[in-house]
mmCIF file of C-alpha atoms and ligand atoms in Angstrom:
data_model
loop_
_atom_site.group_PDB
_atom_site.id
_atom_site.type_symbol
_atom_site.label_atom_id
_atom_site.label_comp_id
_atom_site.label_asym_id
_atom_site.label_seq_id
_atom_site.Cartn_x
_atom_site.Cartn_y
_atom_site.Cartn_z
ATOM 1 C CA MET A 19 0.000 0.000 0.000
ATOM 2 C CA THR A 20 1.285 3.502 -0.752
ATOM 3 C CA ALA A 21 -0.179 6.236 1.405
ATOM 4 C CA ARG A 22 -2.185 9.217 0.195
ATOM 5 C CA LEU A 23 0.114 12.236 0.193
ATOM 6 C CA LEU A 24 -1.162 15.212 2.199
ATOM 7 C CA SER A 25 0.589 18.076 0.429
ATOM 8 C CA GLY A 26 1.208 21.132 2.581
ATOM 9 C CA LYS A 27 1.465 23.259 -0.536
ATOM 10 C CA GLU A 28 -2.099 22.532 -1.598
ATOM 11 C CA PHE A 29 -3.624 23.141 1.849
ATOM 12 C CA ALA A 30 -1.468 26.201 2.574
ATOM 13 C CA ALA A 31 -2.610 27.803 -0.697
ATOM 14 C CA LYS A 32 -6.243 27.310 0.327
ATOM 15 C CA PHE A 33 -5.700 28.706 3.855
ATOM 16 C CA LYS A 34 -3.841 31.723 2.452
ATOM 17 C CA GLU A 35 -6.597 32.392 -0.069
ATOM 18 C CA ASP A 36 -9.160 32.371 2.771
ATOM 19 C CA ALA A 37 -7.012 34.712 4.881
ATOM 20 C CA ALA A 38 -6.535 37.114 1.950
ATOM 21 C CA LYS A 39 -10.308 37.193 1.359
ATOM 22 C CA ARG A 40 -10.961 37.993 5.022
ATOM 23 C CA ALA A 41 -8.223 40.675 4.976
ATOM 24 C CA ARG A 42 -9.954 42.323 2.003
ATOM 25 C CA ALA A 43 -13.297 42.189 3.818
ATOM 26 C CA ILE A 44 -11.768 43.981 6.839
ATOM 27 C CA GLU A 45 -10.319 46.602 4.529
ATOM 28 C CA ALA A 46 -13.715 47.121 2.865
ATOM 29 C CA ALA A 47 -15.692 47.271 6.117
ATOM 30 C CA HIS A 48 -13.314 49.278 8.312
ATOM 31 C CA GLY A 49 -10.724 50.866 5.996
ATOM 32 C CA VAL A 50 -8.064 49.059 8.046
ATOM 33 C CA THR A 51 -5.307 46.734 6.803
ATOM 34 C CA PRO A 52 -4.534 43.878 9.214
ATOM 35 C CA GLY A 53 -0.956 44.343 10.457
ATOM 36 C CA LEU A 54 1.748 42.045 11.808
ATOM 37 C CA ALA A 55 4.919 43.084 13.629
ATOM 38 C CA VAL A 56 7.741 40.557 13.897
ATOM 39 C CA ILE A 57 10.564 41.270 16.327
ATOM 40 C CA ILE A 58 13.820 39.471 15.623
ATOM 41 C CA VAL A 59 16.675 39.712 18.104
ATOM 42 C CA GLY A 60 20.166 38.749 16.926
ATOM 43 C CA GLU A 61 21.355 37.070 13.740
ATOM 44 C CA ASP A 62 20.227 33.415 13.937
ATOM 45 C CA PRO A 63 20.358 32.363 10.247
ATOM 46 C CA ALA A 64 17.320 30.037 10.354
ATOM 47 C CA SER A 65 15.265 32.747 12.078
ATOM 48 C CA GLN A 66 16.253 35.232 9.358
ATOM 49 C CA VAL A 67 14.810 32.846 6.751
ATOM 50 C CA TYR A 68 11.591 32.274 8.747
ATOM 51 C CA VAL A 69 11.080 36.019 9.229
ATOM 52 C CA ARG A 70 11.658 36.676 5.529
ATOM 53 C CA ASN A 71 9.041 34.021 4.662
ATOM 54 C CA LYS A 72 6.507 35.611 7.036
ATOM 55 C CA ASP A 73 7.171 39.078 5.591
ATOM 56 C CA ARG A 74 6.734 37.730 2.038
ATOM 57 C CA ALA A 75 3.478 35.963 2.940
ATOM 58 C CA CYS A 76 2.110 39.232 4.354
ATOM 59 C CA ALA A 77 2.982 41.079 1.144
ATOM 60 C CA GLU A 78 1.364 38.320 -0.934
ATOM 61 C CA LEU A 79 -1.885 38.455 1.066
ATOM 62 C CA GLY A 80 -2.233 42.217 1.459
ATOM 63 C CA ILE A 81 -1.339 42.226 5.162
ATOM 64 C CA TYR A 82 0.711 45.137 6.518
ATOM 65 C CA SER A 83 3.987 43.914 7.960
ATOM 66 C CA GLU A 84 6.840 45.391 9.982
ATOM 67 C CA VAL A 85 10.058 43.561 10.801
ATOM 68 C CA LEU A 86 11.858 45.058 13.797
ATOM 69 C CA ARG A 87 15.488 43.968 13.964
ATOM 70 C CA MET A 88 17.194 44.302 17.333
ATOM 71 C CA PRO A 89 20.848 43.493 18.108
ATOM 72 C CA ALA A 90 21.847 40.309 19.984
ATOM 73 C CA THR A 91 22.898 42.560 22.895
ATOM 74 C CA THR A 92 19.277 43.737 23.429
ATOM 75 C CA THR A 93 18.248 43.632 27.102
ATOM 76 C CA LYS A 94 14.969 42.309 28.490
ATOM 77 C CA ALA A 95 13.914 45.885 29.345
ATOM 78 C CA GLU A 96 14.578 47.103 25.792
ATOM 79 C CA LEU A 97 12.641 44.209 24.283
ATOM 80 C CA ILE A 98 9.719 44.711 26.645
ATOM 81 C CA ALA A 99 9.655 48.440 25.830
ATOM 82 C CA LYS A 100 9.392 47.558 22.131
ATOM 83 C CA ILE A 101 6.556 45.093 22.813
ATOM 84 C CA ASP A 102 4.716 47.740 24.862
ATOM 85 C CA GLU A 103 4.995 50.194 21.970
ATOM 86 C CA LEU A 104 3.495 47.619 19.594
ATOM 87 C CA ASN A 105 0.759 46.690 22.080
ATOM 88 C CA TYR A 106 -0.520 50.282 21.734
ATOM 89 C CA ASP A 107 0.134 50.650 17.984
ATOM 90 C CA LYS A 108 -3.222 50.717 16.190
ATOM 91 C CA ARG A 109 -1.697 49.611 12.854
ATOM 92 C CA ILE A 110 -0.497 46.381 14.440
ATOM 93 C CA HIS A 111 -2.983 43.579 15.181
ATOM 94 C CA GLY A 112 -0.487 40.737 15.645
ATOM 95 C CA ILE A 113 2.888 40.688 17.421
ATOM 96 C CA LEU A 114 5.380 37.877 17.176
ATOM 97 C CA VAL A 115 8.759 37.562 18.856
ATOM 98 C CA GLN A 116 10.829 35.215 16.712
ATOM 99 C CA LEU A 117 12.295 32.349 18.725
ATOM 100 C CA PRO A 118 14.875 31.306 19.724
ATOM 101 C CA LEU A 119 16.007 34.444 21.517
ATOM 102 C CA PRO A 120 19.765 34.919 22.042
ATOM 103 C CA GLU A 121 21.238 32.824 24.866
ATOM 104 C CA ALA A 122 21.320 35.765 27.324
ATOM 105 C CA LEU A 123 17.516 36.105 27.135
ATOM 106 C CA HIS A 124 16.622 32.389 27.255
ATOM 107 C CA ARG A 125 15.637 32.315 30.908
ATOM 108 C CA GLU A 126 13.412 35.368 30.454
ATOM 109 C CA GLU A 127 11.672 34.082 27.341
ATOM 110 C CA GLN A 128 8.280 33.363 28.920
ATOM 111 C CA GLU A 129 8.258 36.678 30.790
ATOM 112 C CA ILE A 130 8.946 38.456 27.488
ATOM 113 C CA LEU A 131 6.212 36.542 25.625
ATOM 114 C CA ASP A 132 3.784 37.222 28.477
ATOM 115 C CA ARG A 133 4.178 40.953 27.820
ATOM 116 C CA ILE A 134 2.437 40.679 24.436
ATOM 117 C CA ASP A 135 -1.212 41.760 24.617
ATOM 118 C CA PRO A 136 -3.118 38.405 24.460
ATOM 119 C CA ALA A 137 -5.387 39.938 21.781
ATOM 120 C CA LYS A 138 -2.280 40.441 19.586
ATOM 121 C CA ASP A 139 -0.574 37.153 20.501
ATOM 122 C CA VAL A 140 -0.677 35.567 17.038
ATOM 123 C CA ASP A 141 1.732 32.792 18.071
ATOM 124 C CA GLY A 142 -0.778 31.682 20.738
ATOM 125 C CA PHE A 143 1.938 31.328 23.400
ATOM 126 C CA HIS A 144 0.473 33.745 25.997
ATOM 127 C CA PRO A 145 -0.927 32.004 29.122
ATOM 128 C CA VAL A 146 -4.339 33.608 28.446
ATOM 129 C CA ASN A 147 -4.541 31.950 25.032
ATOM 130 C CA VAL A 148 -3.083 28.664 26.326
ATOM 131 C CA GLY A 149 -5.684 28.673 29.103
ATOM 132 C CA ARG A 150 -8.551 29.547 26.782
ATOM 133 C CA LEU A 151 -7.572 26.715 24.440
ATOM 134 C CA SER A 152 -7.502 24.224 27.294
ATOM 135 C CA LEU A 153 -10.903 25.464 28.510
ATOM 136 C CA GLY A 154 -12.343 24.930 25.028
ATOM 137 C CA GLN A 155 -12.878 28.682 24.558
ATOM 138 C CA SER A 156 -12.041 30.610 21.390
ATOM 139 C CA ALA A 157 -8.356 31.529 21.416
ATOM 140 C CA LEU A 158 -5.420 32.431 19.224
ATOM 141 C CA VAL A 159 -3.929 28.953 18.767
ATOM 142 C CA PRO A 160 -0.271 28.101 17.946
ATOM 143 C CA CYS A 161 0.080 28.029 14.169
ATOM 144 C CA THR A 162 1.681 24.614 13.566
ATOM 145 C CA PRO A 163 -0.866 22.463 15.432
ATOM 146 C CA SER A 164 -3.825 24.508 14.191
ATOM 147 C CA GLY A 165 -2.535 24.038 10.625
ATOM 148 C CA CYS A 166 -2.283 20.269 11.201
ATOM 149 C CA LEU A 167 -5.839 20.128 12.520
ATOM 150 C CA LYS A 168 -7.287 22.178 9.664
ATOM 151 C CA MET A 169 -5.468 20.004 7.156
ATOM 152 C CA LEU A 170 -6.840 16.812 8.749
ATOM 153 C CA GLU A 171 -10.358 18.231 8.647
ATOM 154 C CA LEU A 172 -10.100 19.475 5.079
ATOM 155 C CA ALA A 173 -8.623 16.155 3.965
ATOM 156 C CA GLY A 174 -11.693 14.426 5.409
ATOM 157 C CA ILE A 175 -9.721 12.357 7.939
ATOM 158 C CA PRO A 176 -12.167 11.243 10.663
ATOM 159 C CA LEU A 177 -11.268 12.521 14.149
ATOM 160 C CA ASP A 178 -14.317 11.800 16.319
ATOM 161 C CA GLY A 179 -13.713 8.691 18.415
ATOM 162 C CA GLN A 180 -10.373 8.028 16.711
ATOM 163 C CA ARG A 181 -7.250 7.124 18.633
ATOM 164 C CA ALA A 182 -4.665 9.927 18.266
ATOM 165 C CA VAL A 183 -1.098 9.584 19.497
ATOM 166 C CA ILE A 184 1.238 12.583 19.639
ATOM 167 C CA VAL A 185 4.946 12.024 20.127
ATOM 168 C CA GLY A 186 6.318 15.194 21.755
ATOM 169 C CA ARG A 187 4.880 17.419 24.499
ATOM 170 C CA SER A 188 6.274 20.877 23.702
ATOM 171 C CA ASN A 189 4.208 23.985 24.389
ATOM 172 C CA ILE A 190 4.543 24.943 20.733
ATOM 173 C CA VAL A 191 3.370 21.704 19.105
ATOM 174 C CA GLY A 192 2.623 18.630 21.235
ATOM 175 C CA LYS A 193 0.419 20.074 23.992
ATOM 176 C CA PRO A 194 -1.753 22.365 21.825
ATOM 177 C CA MET A 195 -2.100 19.559 19.256
ATOM 178 C CA ALA A 196 -3.438 17.331 22.040
ATOM 179 C CA GLN A 197 -5.961 19.999 23.087
ATOM 180 C CA LEU A 198 -7.158 20.515 19.526
ATOM 181 C CA LEU A 199 -7.638 16.794 18.854
ATOM 182 C CA LEU A 200 -9.340 16.332 22.213
ATOM 183 C CA ALA A 201 -11.766 19.123 21.319
ATOM 184 C CA LYS A 202 -12.609 17.125 18.179
ATOM 185 C CA ASN A 203 -13.454 14.079 20.323
ATOM 186 C CA ALA A 204 -10.362 12.042 19.495
ATOM 187 C CA THR A 205 -8.972 9.831 22.259
ATOM 188 C CA VAL A 206 -5.557 11.391 22.760
ATOM 189 C CA THR A 207 -2.310 10.007 24.150
ATOM 190 C CA VAL A 208 0.755 12.240 24.464
ATOM 191 C CA CYS A 209 4.155 10.509 24.473
ATOM 192 C CA HIS A 210 7.545 11.905 25.452
ATOM 193 C CA SER A 211 11.074 10.807 26.258
ATOM 194 C CA HIS A 212 9.956 8.896 29.383
ATOM 195 C CA THR A 213 7.236 6.902 27.596
ATOM 196 C CA LYS A 214 7.733 3.162 27.987
ATOM 197 C CA ASP A 215 7.429 0.897 24.923
ATOM 198 C CA LEU A 216 6.725 3.823 22.605
ATOM 199 C CA ALA A 217 6.217 1.617 19.542
ATOM 200 C CA ALA A 218 3.377 -0.278 21.262
ATOM 201 C CA VAL A 219 1.607 3.037 21.912
ATOM 202 C CA THR A 220 2.185 4.519 18.446
ATOM 203 C CA ARG A 221 0.950 1.293 16.797
ATOM 204 C CA GLU A 222 -2.469 1.959 18.361
ATOM 205 C CA ALA A 223 -2.801 5.318 16.606
ATOM 206 C CA ASP A 224 -5.324 6.021 13.873
ATOM 207 C CA ILE A 225 -3.706 9.460 13.741
ATOM 208 C CA LEU A 226 -0.032 9.690 14.611
ATOM 209 C CA VAL A 227 1.602 13.111 15.034
ATOM 210 C CA ALA A 228 5.401 13.191 15.269
ATOM 211 C CA ALA A 229 6.912 16.314 16.880
ATOM 212 C CA VAL A 230 10.167 15.013 18.301
ATOM 213 C CA GLY A 231 13.005 16.767 16.452
ATOM 214 C CA LYS A 232 14.859 13.522 15.613
ATOM 215 C CA PRO A 233 15.437 12.526 11.982
ATOM 216 C CA LYS A 234 13.436 9.470 10.799
ATOM 217 C CA PHE A 235 12.557 8.602 14.409
ATOM 218 C CA ILE A 236 9.180 7.037 13.540
ATOM 219 C CA THR A 237 9.844 3.818 11.652
ATOM 220 C CA ALA A 238 7.405 1.623 9.723
ATOM 221 C CA ASP A 239 7.071 -0.918 12.552
ATOM 222 C CA MET A 240 5.735 1.870 14.812
ATOM 223 C CA VAL A 241 2.783 2.612 12.516
ATOM 224 C CA LYS A 242 -0.582 0.865 12.312
ATOM 225 C CA PRO A 243 -1.499 -0.073 8.732
ATOM 226 C CA GLY A 244 -3.788 2.611 7.271
ATOM 227 C CA ALA A 245 -2.990 5.250 9.933
ATOM 228 C CA THR A 246 -2.708 8.951 9.109
ATOM 229 C CA VAL A 247 0.815 10.161 9.885
ATOM 230 C CA ILE A 248 1.529 13.874 10.400
ATOM 231 C CA ASP A 249 5.223 14.702 10.419
ATOM 232 C CA VAL A 250 5.916 18.016 12.154
ATOM 233 C CA GLY A 251 9.674 17.499 12.417
ATOM 234 C CA ILE A 252 12.144 19.590 10.459
ATOM 235 C CA ASN A 253 15.693 18.224 10.744
ATOM 236 C CA ARG A 254 18.623 19.415 8.662
ATOM 237 C CA ILE A 255 20.854 16.400 8.017
ATOM 238 C CA ALA A 256 23.068 18.077 5.369
ATOM 239 C CA PRO A 257 23.425 21.714 4.220
ATOM 240 C CA LYS A 258 20.644 21.310 1.655
ATOM 241 C CA LYS A 259 18.805 18.250 2.985
ATOM 242 C CA LEU A 260 15.800 18.426 5.323
ATOM 243 C CA VAL A 261 14.048 15.354 6.703
ATOM 244 C CA GLY A 262 11.162 14.927 9.093
ATOM 245 C CA ASP A 263 10.755 12.864 12.249
ATOM 246 C CA VAL A 264 9.222 10.062 10.169
ATOM 247 C CA ASP A 265 11.083 7.580 7.983
ATOM 248 C CA PHE A 266 8.991 8.668 5.017
ATOM 249 C CA ASP A 267 9.974 6.060 2.417
ATOM 250 C CA ALA A 268 9.253 3.085 4.676
ATOM 251 C CA VAL A 269 6.240 4.544 6.513
ATOM 252 C CA GLN A 270 4.402 5.547 3.330
ATOM 253 C CA GLU A 271 4.176 1.832 2.521
ATOM 254 C CA VAL A 272 2.216 1.221 5.753
ATOM 255 C CA ALA A 273 0.276 4.450 6.397
ATOM 256 C CA GLY A 274 -3.055 5.411 4.836
ATOM 257 C CA ALA A 275 -2.086 9.100 4.539
ATOM 258 C CA ILE A 276 1.150 10.948 5.252
ATOM 259 C CA THR A 277 2.663 14.447 5.112
ATOM 260 C CA PRO A 278 6.046 14.855 3.391
ATOM 261 C CA VAL A 279 9.044 16.854 4.635
ATOM 262 C CA PRO A 280 9.757 19.267 3.098
ATOM 263 C CA GLY A 281 6.466 20.321 1.518
ATOM 264 C CA GLY A 282 4.218 19.302 4.408
ATOM 265 C CA VAL A 283 3.342 20.850 7.745
ATOM 266 C CA GLY A 284 6.048 23.558 7.508
ATOM 267 C CA LEU A 285 4.103 25.350 4.791
ATOM 268 C CA LEU A 286 0.920 25.343 6.872
ATOM 269 C CA THR A 287 2.561 27.188 9.757
ATOM 270 C CA VAL A 288 3.029 30.469 7.875
ATOM 271 C CA ALA A 289 -0.454 30.179 6.338
ATOM 272 C CA MET A 290 -1.979 29.792 9.810
ATOM 273 C CA LEU A 291 0.012 32.762 11.080
ATOM 274 C CA MET A 292 -1.646 34.850 8.365
ATOM 275 C CA GLU A 293 -5.017 33.509 9.487
ATOM 276 C CA ASN A 294 -4.254 34.388 13.122
ATOM 277 C CA VAL A 295 -3.333 37.967 12.142
ATOM 278 C CA VAL A 296 -6.636 38.347 10.309
ATOM 279 C CA THR A 297 -8.569 36.780 13.213
ATOM 280 C CA ALA A 298 -6.814 39.094 15.695
ATOM 281 C CA ALA A 299 -7.687 42.125 13.528
ATOM 282 C CA GLU A 300 -11.337 41.049 13.264
ATOM 283 C CA LEU A 301 -11.623 40.616 17.031
ATOM 284 C CA GLN A 302 -9.885 43.914 17.826
ATOM 285 C CA LEU A 303 -12.080 45.835 15.389
ATOM 286 C CA LYS A 304 -15.199 44.209 16.850
ATOM 287 C CA SER A 305 -14.346 45.258 20.396
HETATM 288 P P1 LIG B 407 10.943 20.117 21.478
HETATM 289 O O1 LIG B 407 12.393 19.790 21.469
HETATM 290 O O2 LIG B 407 10.468 21.276 22.276
HETATM 291 O O3 LIG B 407 10.133 18.826 21.954
HETATM 292 C C1 LIG B 407 10.482 17.543 21.520
HETATM 293 C C2 LIG B 407 9.617 16.545 22.223
HETATM 294 O O4 LIG B 407 10.005 15.239 21.779
HETATM 295 C C3 LIG B 407 9.767 16.573 23.749
HETATM 296 O O5 LIG B 407 8.493 16.548 24.365
HETATM 297 C C4 LIG B 407 10.565 15.306 24.060
HETATM 298 O O6 LIG B 407 10.221 14.688 25.283
HETATM 299 C C5 LIG B 407 10.113 14.385 22.916
HETATM 300 N N1 LIG B 407 11.117 13.356 22.702
HETATM 301 C C6 LIG B 407 12.447 13.494 22.542
HETATM 302 N N2 LIG B 407 13.038 12.292 22.422
HETATM 303 C C7 LIG B 407 12.052 11.366 22.520
HETATM 304 C C8 LIG B 407 12.034 9.956 22.501
HETATM 305 N N3 LIG B 407 13.153 9.237 22.352
HETATM 306 N N4 LIG B 407 10.843 9.334 22.626
HETATM 307 C C9 LIG B 407 9.701 10.032 22.778
HETATM 308 N N5 LIG B 407 9.647 11.391 22.805
HETATM 309 C C10 LIG B 407 10.827 12.039 22.694
HETATM 310 O O7 LIG B 407 10.536 20.262 19.951
HETATM 311 P P2 LIG B 407 9.315 21.042 19.233
HETATM 312 O O8 LIG B 407 8.008 20.492 19.643
HETATM 313 O O9 LIG B 407 9.556 22.491 19.308
HETATM 314 O O10 LIG B 407 9.619 20.611 17.726
HETATM 315 C C11 LIG B 407 9.578 19.262 17.312
HETATM 316 C C12 LIG B 407 9.994 19.186 15.870
HETATM 317 O O11 LIG B 407 9.075 19.931 15.091
HETATM 318 C C13 LIG B 407 11.354 19.789 15.550
HETATM 319 O O12 LIG B 407 11.959 19.054 14.502
HETATM 320 C C14 LIG B 407 11.033 21.197 15.081
HETATM 321 O O13 LIG B 407 12.024 21.704 14.195
HETATM 322 C C15 LIG B 407 9.755 20.928 14.347
HETATM 323 N N6 LIG B 407 8.873 22.098 14.259
HETATM 324 C C16 LIG B 407 8.318 22.327 13.042
HETATM 325 C C17 LIG B 407 7.449 23.366 12.872
HETATM 326 C C18 LIG B 407 6.841 23.549 11.529
HETATM 327 O O14 LIG B 407 6.482 24.635 11.171
HETATM 328 N N7 LIG B 407 6.660 22.483 10.774
HETATM 329 C C19 LIG B 407 7.133 24.300 13.952
HETATM 330 C C20 LIG B 407 7.676 23.899 15.233
HETATM 331 C C21 LIG B 407 8.538 22.836 15.359
HETATM 332 P P3 LIG B 407 10.525 15.381 26.723
HETATM 333 O O15 LIG B 407 9.470 16.423 26.886
HETATM 334 O O16 LIG B 407 10.391 14.260 27.689
HETATM 335 O O17 LIG B 407 11.907 15.949 26.616
#
């Protein structure tokens, strides 16, 4: 059996088209362009690429975008002052601090993210949004897991009553993914580095989400025949070679549906960020 390929490109194009339509509707109704501000501190090369991609997506969709570059020597106080400025800036509906922050700010990361107005927290990392998601209330949800969920729904993958297993419990991917699948009535198990007999657990999954950060970690013997496999991992194994957390070639022979890397979940993340900016603008204009 060769699995159905869930192409991120196809779904991302659809999500972006929807976001662009909603951005135009805001413009028509309120004369306001939804706006995103991205703060990047330091020179991390991967972050530079991510920020460029976000800026490009904004331009493509008619969303106003500002990239604020701050030196690696930026202090917590300086960064917080910049966030405060943006919290009050009427042109800006979404604020994102690109992670990782330079080493010197690592320990203060959550405190810095907490300073973003929850209404503008388009990464969905603020405790207010995390709490609202876990309470089943409307919230700005982290972009990668919300993209995975929307893709599953649009692809017609059943979720209600299905057994979902997530490998990885990060605040960015694993935990919000679990909340989203739970809200769709899946029976959810979250695995991590202390999980015993991981393969026995993953083999029970109708939907298997891999967010581990280890190349080709999920092998074919860990997958139930016919399962849907979502590979969130992005691992650079050579200067120009990216692989996921799933051993794609072997697993596609067992799975019913699978996302590739590259060309899978990664593309959904930016599309969902655009959607979050538009949602944030709609909510701010309503209140
Ligand atoms: P983290 O490093 O924050 O979390 C990794 C998780 O994997 C942890 O919960 C860890 O467990 C678990 N883990 C590690 N080793 C094992 C093991 N042997 N068995 C079971 N679980 C294990 O990573 P992220 O969630 O931030 O990212 C995961 C991957 O997704 C990365 O490759 C990242 O690059 C990618 N990513 C992709 C995005 C996209 O846009 N497509 C966006 C965000 C991330 P424990 O908690 O016990 O340490």
